[in-house]
Amino acid sequence: AIKREEEEMLPMRARNFFLTSVIEHDAFLRIGECSYIKVIYKNERYSDSMLVDHIRSGHRFLYLPREGYLAHMEKTILTSFEYLRDGKGPVKEKLNLQVCIAGLIHEYIRMIGVSEDLISYVERLLRSVEVFIDAGTTFTKVFNSFPYKGDHIPEQAVLSLYLSLLICRYEKNQTDFAYKKMALGSILRDAFLTDDSLANLKFINEKVLESLEEEQVQMLHDHIKKAAVA
């Protein structure tokens, strides 16, 4: 194990590493406060089965050194968009890519903030949903082909994106601007929640709040404000 200060290491969802087999930076599991073990070595091939094992054992995030984080994130996003360039291919595979991109956009917003590159990524994600719908993909097909249970924040964002566009298409008087507003809300609404369980709360009352950790309660209070000023 190695010791690194928390601010030196940034989290990225482990499933995003399925998009590549070699990366240009070391990646780590967090095993305790300021304590990490290396599981991916830079410029060395790694296997999907290794990632699956870590995810199944409860490690949903891998950690990258701050100095390599942004470069890897941007490369992964651009690689995903290359695969999404047209609406062809297995629906489940395309949906998986959109979920990965949504998760990376959330991480980008939390770690970097809003930039012209981020706005471009969001617009390209929205366009990829439009391409799918234009190709005749229905929400029923999206729902039945969805590769996840929909209980993680990026998954909910993508499902909301499809609902936003289909609602606007159904309501003929809705403009492209209306769709973009709804779609942006779909992406941003829980972008600042890093605990997926909080996004699955059906309601919040005093009893629910008492069952949460203090850090979780603070995150619930803060995430909407942070999204509003992003």
C-alpha positions as YAML, in Angstrom:
chain: A
units: angstrom
residues:
- id: 1
  name: ALA
  ca: [0.00, 0.00, 0.00]
- id: 2
  name: ILE
  ca: [1.04, 3.59, -0.56]
- id: 3
  name: LYS
  ca: [0.12, 6.70, 1.37]
- id: 4
  name: ARG
  ca: [-1.21, 9.72, -0.52]
- id: 5
  name: GLU
  ca: [-3.11, 12.76, 0.69]
- id: 6
  name: GLU
  ca: [-6.83, 12.58, -0.16]
- id: 7
  name: GLU
  ca: [-6.68, 15.70, -2.37]
- id: 8
  name: GLU
  ca: [-3.93, 14.11, -4.47]
- id: 9
  name: MET
  ca: [-6.15, 11.22, -5.58]
- id: 10
  name: LEU
  ca: [-9.41, 11.62, -7.51]
- id: 11
  name: PRO
  ca: [-12.13, 8.97, -7.94]
- id: 12
  name: MET
  ca: [-13.45, 7.62, -11.24]
- id: 13
  name: ARG
  ca: [-16.14, 4.97, -11.57]
- id: 14
  name: ALA
  ca: [-14.50, 1.60, -12.09]
- id: 15
  name: ARG
  ca: [-16.82, 0.63, -14.94]
- id: 16
  name: ASN
  ca: [-15.45, 3.50, -17.04]
- id: 17
  name: PHE
  ca: [-12.20, 1.56, -17.27]
- id: 18
  name: PHE
  ca: [-13.97, -1.09, -19.37]
- id: 19
  name: LEU
  ca: [-13.68, 1.37, -22.27]
- id: 20
  name: THR
  ca: [-9.91, 0.92, -22.44]
- id: 21
  name: SER
  ca: [-7.43, -1.88, -21.86]
- id: 22
  name: VAL
  ca: [-4.30, 0.25, -21.40]
- id: 23
  name: ILE
  ca: [-4.02, 3.65, -19.71]
- id: 24
  name: GLU
  ca: [-1.19, 6.13, -19.41]
- id: 25
  name: HIS
  ca: [-1.38, 6.45, -15.62]
- id: 26
  name: ASP
  ca: [-1.43, 4.13, -12.63]
- id: 27
  name: ALA
  ca: [-4.85, 3.51, -11.05]
- id: 28
  name: PHE
  ca: [-5.49, 2.55, -7.43]
- id: 29
  name: LEU
  ca: [-8.04, 1.09, -5.03]
- id: 30
  name: ARG
  ca: [-8.68, 3.08, -1.86]
- id: 31
  name: ILE
  ca: [-8.33, 0.70, 1.10]
- id: 32
  name: GLY
  ca: [-8.41, 3.23, 3.92]
- id: 33
  name: GLU
  ca: [-7.89, 6.86, 4.80]
- id: 34
  name: CYS
  ca: [-4.97, 8.12, 2.66]
- id: 35
  name: SER
  ca: [-4.12, 4.49, 1.83]
- id: 36
  name: TYR
  ca: [-4.16, 3.00, -1.70]
- id: 37
  name: ILE
  ca: [-3.02, -0.09, -3.57]
- id: 38
  name: LYS
  ca: [-2.09, -0.07, -7.25]
- id: 39
  name: VAL
  ca: [-4.31, -2.31, -9.42]
- id: 40
  name: ILE
  ca: [-3.60, -0.89, -12.90]
- id: 41
  name: TYR
  ca: [-0.08, -0.12, -14.03]
- id: 42
  name: LYS
  ca: [0.49, 2.62, -16.60]
- id: 43
  name: ASN
  ca: [1.00, 1.41, -20.17]
- id: 44
  name: GLU
  ca: [0.31, -2.21, -19.17]
- id: 45
  name: ARG
  ca: [-2.73, -4.14, -20.39]
- id: 46
  name: TYR
  ca: [-5.38, -5.01, -17.80]
- id: 47
  name: SER
  ca: [-8.37, -7.35, -18.02]
- id: 48
  name: ASP
  ca: [-12.11, -6.81, -17.75]
- id: 49
  name: SER
  ca: [-12.27, -9.73, -15.30]
- id: 50
  name: MET
  ca: [-10.01, -7.83, -12.90]
- id: 51
  name: LEU
  ca: [-12.39, -4.87, -12.96]
- id: 52
  name: VAL
  ca: [-15.40, -7.15, -12.48]
- id: 53
  name: ASP
  ca: [-13.78, -8.74, -9.42]
- id: 54
  name: HIS
  ca: [-13.14, -5.34, -7.80]
- id: 55
  name: ILE
  ca: [-16.63, -4.04, -8.58]
- id: 56
  name: ARG
  ca: [-18.25, -7.19, -7.16]
- id: 57
  name: SER
  ca: [-16.19, -6.81, -4.00]
- id: 58
  name: GLY
  ca: [-17.73, -3.36, -3.49]
- id: 59
  name: HIS
  ca: [-15.07, -1.11, -5.03]
- id: 60
  name: ARG
  ca: [-17.12, 1.01, -7.44]
- id: 61
  name: PHE
  ca: [-14.39, 3.64, -7.84]
- id: 62
  name: LEU
  ca: [-10.74, 3.55, -8.83]
- id: 63
  name: TYR
  ca: [-8.47, 6.46, -8.00]
- id: 64
  name: LEU
  ca: [-6.10, 8.34, -10.28]
- id: 65
  name: PRO
  ca: [-3.39, 10.82, -9.30]
- id: 66
  name: ARG
  ca: [-4.63, 14.36, -9.80]
- id: 67
  name: GLU
  ca: [-1.95, 15.08, -12.40]
- id: 68
  name: GLY
  ca: [-3.25, 12.34, -14.72]
- id: 69
  name: TYR
  ca: [-6.94, 12.54, -13.96]
- id: 70
  name: LEU
  ca: [-8.13, 15.14, -16.45]
- id: 71
  name: ALA
  ca: [-6.14, 13.75, -19.38]
- id: 72
  name: HIS
  ca: [-7.51, 10.25, -18.80]
- id: 73
  name: MET
  ca: [-11.07, 11.53, -18.36]
- id: 74
  name: GLU
  ca: [-11.00, 13.54, -21.58]
- id: 75
  name: LYS
  ca: [-9.47, 10.65, -23.53]
- id: 76
  name: THR
  ca: [-12.13, 8.25, -22.24]
- id: 77
  name: ILE
  ca: [-14.97, 10.64, -23.10]
- id: 78
  name: LEU
  ca: [-13.67, 11.18, -26.65]
- id: 79
  name: THR
  ca: [-13.16, 7.42, -27.13]
- id: 80
  name: SER
  ca: [-16.77, 6.83, -26.06]
- id: 81
  name: PHE
  ca: [-18.08, 9.40, -28.53]
- id: 82
  name: GLU
  ca: [-16.14, 7.70, -31.32]
- id: 83
  name: TYR
  ca: [-18.10, 4.51, -30.61]
- id: 84
  name: LEU
  ca: [-21.33, 6.53, -30.52]
- id: 85
  name: ARG
  ca: [-20.76, 8.33, -33.81]
- id: 86
  name: ASP
  ca: [-23.84, 6.77, -35.41]
- id: 87
  name: GLY
  ca: [-26.95, 5.05, -34.07]
- id: 88
  name: LYS
  ca: [-25.92, 1.63, -35.37]
- id: 89
  name: GLY
  ca: [-24.83, -1.31, -33.25]
- id: 90
  name: PRO
  ca: [-26.33, -3.14, -30.25]
- id: 91
  name: VAL
  ca: [-28.65, -0.89, -28.25]
- id: 92
  name: LYS
  ca: [-27.33, -2.21, -24.93]
- id: 93
  name: GLU
  ca: [-23.75, -1.36, -25.90]
- id: 94
  name: LYS
  ca: [-24.65, 2.18, -26.94]
- id: 95
  name: LEU
  ca: [-26.64, 2.75, -23.74]
- id: 96
  name: ASN
  ca: [-23.68, 1.56, -21.70]
- id: 97
  name: LEU
  ca: [-21.47, 4.13, -23.43]
- id: 98
  name: GLN
  ca: [-24.00, 6.91, -22.75]
- id: 99
  name: VAL
  ca: [-24.12, 5.94, -19.07]
- id: 100
  name: CYS
  ca: [-20.32, 6.00, -18.88]
- id: 101
  name: ILE
  ca: [-20.23, 9.43, -20.54]
- id: 102
  name: ALA
  ca: [-22.89, 10.77, -18.14]
- id: 103
  name: GLY
  ca: [-20.84, 9.53, -15.20]
- id: 104
  name: LEU
  ca: [-17.67, 11.13, -16.57]
- id: 105
  name: ILE
  ca: [-19.51, 14.41, -17.10]
- id: 106
  name: HIS
  ca: [-20.62, 14.31, -13.45]
- id: 107
  name: GLU
  ca: [-17.04, 13.70, -12.33]
- id: 108
  name: TYR
  ca: [-15.78, 16.49, -14.59]
- id: 109
  name: ILE
  ca: [-18.28, 18.97, -13.13]
- id: 110
  name: ARG
  ca: [-17.39, 18.01, -9.55]
- id: 111
  name: MET
  ca: [-13.64, 18.03, -10.03]
- id: 112
  name: ILE
  ca: [-13.02, 20.65, -12.73]
- id: 113
  name: GLY
  ca: [-16.17, 22.77, -13.04]
- id: 114
  name: VAL
  ca: [-17.84, 24.11, -16.18]
- id: 115
  name: SER
  ca: [-15.71, 24.73, -19.26]
- id: 116
  name: GLU
  ca: [-16.21, 24.98, -23.02]
- id: 117
  name: ASP
  ca: [-15.06, 21.37, -23.33]
- id: 118
  name: LEU
  ca: [-17.65, 20.26, -20.79]
- id: 119
  name: ILE
  ca: [-20.44, 22.10, -22.62]
- id: 120
  name: SER
  ca: [-19.33, 20.37, -25.83]
- id: 121
  name: TYR
  ca: [-19.46, 16.96, -24.13]
- id: 122
  name: VAL
  ca: [-22.97, 17.61, -22.81]
- id: 123
  name: GLU
  ca: [-24.21, 18.74, -26.24]
- id: 124
  name: ARG
  ca: [-22.71, 15.66, -27.89]
- id: 125
  name: LEU
  ca: [-24.37, 13.39, -25.34]
- id: 126
  name: LEU
  ca: [-27.73, 15.04, -26.00]
- id: 127
  name: ARG
  ca: [-27.19, 14.65, -29.73]
- id: 128
  name: SER
  ca: [-26.41, 10.94, -29.32]
- id: 129
  name: VAL
  ca: [-29.80, 10.49, -27.64]
- id: 130
  name: GLU
  ca: [-31.47, 12.35, -30.53]
- id: 131
  name: VAL
  ca: [-29.73, 10.07, -33.05]
- id: 132
  name: PHE
  ca: [-31.08, 7.02, -31.24]
- id: 133
  name: ILE
  ca: [-34.64, 8.38, -31.17]
- id: 134
  name: ASP
  ca: [-34.44, 9.47, -34.83]
- id: 135
  name: ALA
  ca: [-33.40, 5.91, -35.70]
- id: 136
  name: GLY
  ca: [-36.70, 4.69, -34.24]
- id: 137
  name: THR
  ca: [-35.62, 3.70, -30.75]
- id: 138
  name: THR
  ca: [-38.60, 3.80, -28.35]
- id: 139
  name: PHE
  ca: [-38.42, 4.26, -24.60]
- id: 140
  name: THR
  ca: [-39.73, 0.71, -24.20]
- id: 141
  name: LYS
  ca: [-36.75, -0.54, -26.18]
- id: 142
  name: VAL
  ca: [-34.40, 1.64, -24.15]
- id: 143
  name: PHE
  ca: [-35.87, 0.41, -20.87]
- id: 144
  name: ASN
  ca: [-35.86, -3.27, -21.88]
- id: 145
  name: SER
  ca: [-32.29, -3.04, -23.23]
- id: 146
  name: PHE
  ca: [-30.90, -0.96, -20.38]
- id: 147
  name: PRO
  ca: [-27.74, -2.68, -19.12]
- id: 148
  name: TYR
  ca: [-28.20, -1.64, -15.49]
- id: 149
  name: LYS
  ca: [-30.89, -1.54, -12.82]
- id: 150
  name: GLY
  ca: [-31.14, 2.25, -12.95]
- id: 151
  name: ASP
  ca: [-30.13, 2.64, -9.31]
- id: 152
  name: HIS
  ca: [-26.94, 4.62, -9.96]
- id: 153
  name: ILE
  ca: [-26.93, 8.35, -10.68]
- id: 154
  name: PRO
  ca: [-25.51, 8.28, -14.26]
- id: 155
  name: GLU
  ca: [-28.04, 5.59, -15.19]
- id: 156
  name: GLN
  ca: [-30.92, 7.73, -13.94]
- id: 157
  name: ALA
  ca: [-29.53, 10.72, -15.86]
- id: 158
  name: VAL
  ca: [-29.54, 8.81, -19.16]
- id: 159
  name: LEU
  ca: [-33.05, 7.43, -18.64]
- id: 160
  name: SER
  ca: [-34.21, 10.98, -17.87]
- id: 161
  name: LEU
  ca: [-32.56, 12.24, -21.06]
- id: 162
  name: TYR
  ca: [-34.59, 9.81, -23.15]
- id: 163
  name: LEU
  ca: [-37.80, 10.71, -21.34]
- id: 164
  name: SER
  ca: [-37.08, 14.43, -21.84]
- id: 165
  name: LEU
  ca: [-36.66, 14.10, -25.59]
- id: 166
  name: LEU
  ca: [-39.64, 11.79, -26.05]
- id: 167
  name: ILE
  ca: [-41.90, 14.10, -24.02]
- id: 168
  name: CYS
  ca: [-40.83, 17.03, -26.19]
- id: 169
  name: ARG
  ca: [-41.39, 15.02, -29.37]
- id: 170
  name: TYR
  ca: [-44.84, 13.97, -28.14]
- id: 171
  name: GLU
  ca: [-45.77, 17.56, -27.25]
- id: 172
  name: LYS
  ca: [-45.45, 18.99, -30.75]
- id: 173
  name: ASN
  ca: [-45.28, 22.58, -29.52]
- id: 174
  name: GLN
  ca: [-42.15, 21.93, -27.44]
- id: 175
  name: THR
  ca: [-39.03, 23.58, -28.84]
- id: 176
  name: ASP
  ca: [-35.46, 22.36, -29.07]
- id: 177
  name: PHE
  ca: [-34.68, 24.88, -26.33]
- id: 178
  name: ALA
  ca: [-37.26, 23.24, -24.05]
- id: 179
  name: TYR
  ca: [-35.64, 19.85, -24.61]
- id: 180
  name: LYS
  ca: [-32.19, 21.22, -23.85]
- id: 181
  name: LYS
  ca: [-33.44, 22.72, -20.58]
- id: 182
  name: MET
  ca: [-35.07, 19.45, -19.54]
- id: 183
  name: ALA
  ca: [-32.04, 17.46, -20.65]
- id: 184
  name: LEU
  ca: [-29.63, 19.72, -18.79]
- id: 185
  name: GLY
  ca: [-31.74, 19.28, -15.67]
- id: 186
  name: SER
  ca: [-31.57, 15.51, -16.16]
- id: 187
  name: ILE
  ca: [-27.77, 15.63, -16.19]
- id: 188
  name: LEU
  ca: [-27.23, 18.18, -13.43]
- id: 189
  name: ARG
  ca: [-29.92, 17.27, -10.90]
- id: 190
  name: ASP
  ca: [-27.80, 14.78, -8.92]
- id: 191
  name: ALA
  ca: [-24.36, 15.45, -10.38]
- id: 192
  name: PHE
  ca: [-23.02, 16.53, -7.00]
- id: 193
  name: LEU
  ca: [-24.20, 13.41, -5.17]
- id: 194
  name: THR
  ca: [-21.37, 10.90, -4.87]
- id: 195
  name: ASP
  ca: [-23.45, 8.43, -2.87]
- id: 196
  name: ASP
  ca: [-25.81, 6.57, -5.23]
- id: 197
  name: SER
  ca: [-28.04, 5.45, -2.36]
- id: 198
  name: LEU
  ca: [-29.10, 9.05, -1.75]
- id: 199
  name: ALA
  ca: [-30.47, 9.37, -5.30]
- id: 200
  name: ASN
  ca: [-32.75, 6.41, -4.64]
- id: 201
  name: LEU
  ca: [-34.56, 7.88, -1.62]
- id: 202
  name: LYS
  ca: [-38.27, 7.98, -2.46]
- id: 203
  name: PHE
  ca: [-38.93, 10.75, 0.06]
- id: 204
  name: ILE
  ca: [-37.08, 12.62, 2.77]
- id: 205
  name: ASN
  ca: [-38.51, 13.18, 6.24]
- id: 206
  name: GLU
  ca: [-37.10, 13.49, 9.73]
- id: 207
  name: LYS
  ca: [-36.98, 9.72, 10.23]
- id: 208
  name: VAL
  ca: [-35.02, 9.22, 6.99]
- id: 209
  name: LEU
  ca: [-32.59, 11.99, 7.89]
- id: 210
  name: GLU
  ca: [-31.97, 10.45, 11.31]
- id: 211
  name: SER
  ca: [-31.00, 7.15, 9.63]
- id: 212
  name: LEU
  ca: [-28.29, 8.83, 7.52]
- id: 213
  name: GLU
  ca: [-24.73, 9.68, 8.40]
- id: 214
  name: GLU
  ca: [-24.01, 13.36, 9.04]
- id: 215
  name: GLU
  ca: [-21.93, 13.54, 5.84]
- id: 216
  name: GLN
  ca: [-24.85, 12.15, 3.80]
- id: 217
  name: VAL
  ca: [-27.27, 14.71, 5.23]
- id: 218
  name: GLN
  ca: [-24.88, 17.53, 4.38]
- id: 219
  name: MET
  ca: [-24.48, 16.19, 0.85]
- id: 220
  name: LEU
  ca: [-28.27, 16.17, 0.39]
- id: 221
  name: HIS
  ca: [-28.49, 19.77, 1.55]
- id: 222
  name: ASP
  ca: [-25.62, 20.95, -0.65]
- id: 223
  name: HIS
  ca: [-25.98, 19.12, -3.96]
- id: 224
  name: ILE
  ca: [-28.89, 21.15, -5.38]
- id: 225
  name: LYS
  ca: [-27.18, 24.46, -4.60]
- id: 226
  name: LYS
  ca: [-23.95, 23.26, -6.21]
- id: 227
  name: ALA
  ca: [-25.80, 22.16, -9.36]
- id: 228
  name: ALA
  ca: [-27.57, 25.52, -9.56]
- id: 229
  name: VAL
  ca: [-24.33, 27.49, -9.61]
- id: 230
  name: ALA
  ca: [-22.35, 25.02, -11.77]
...
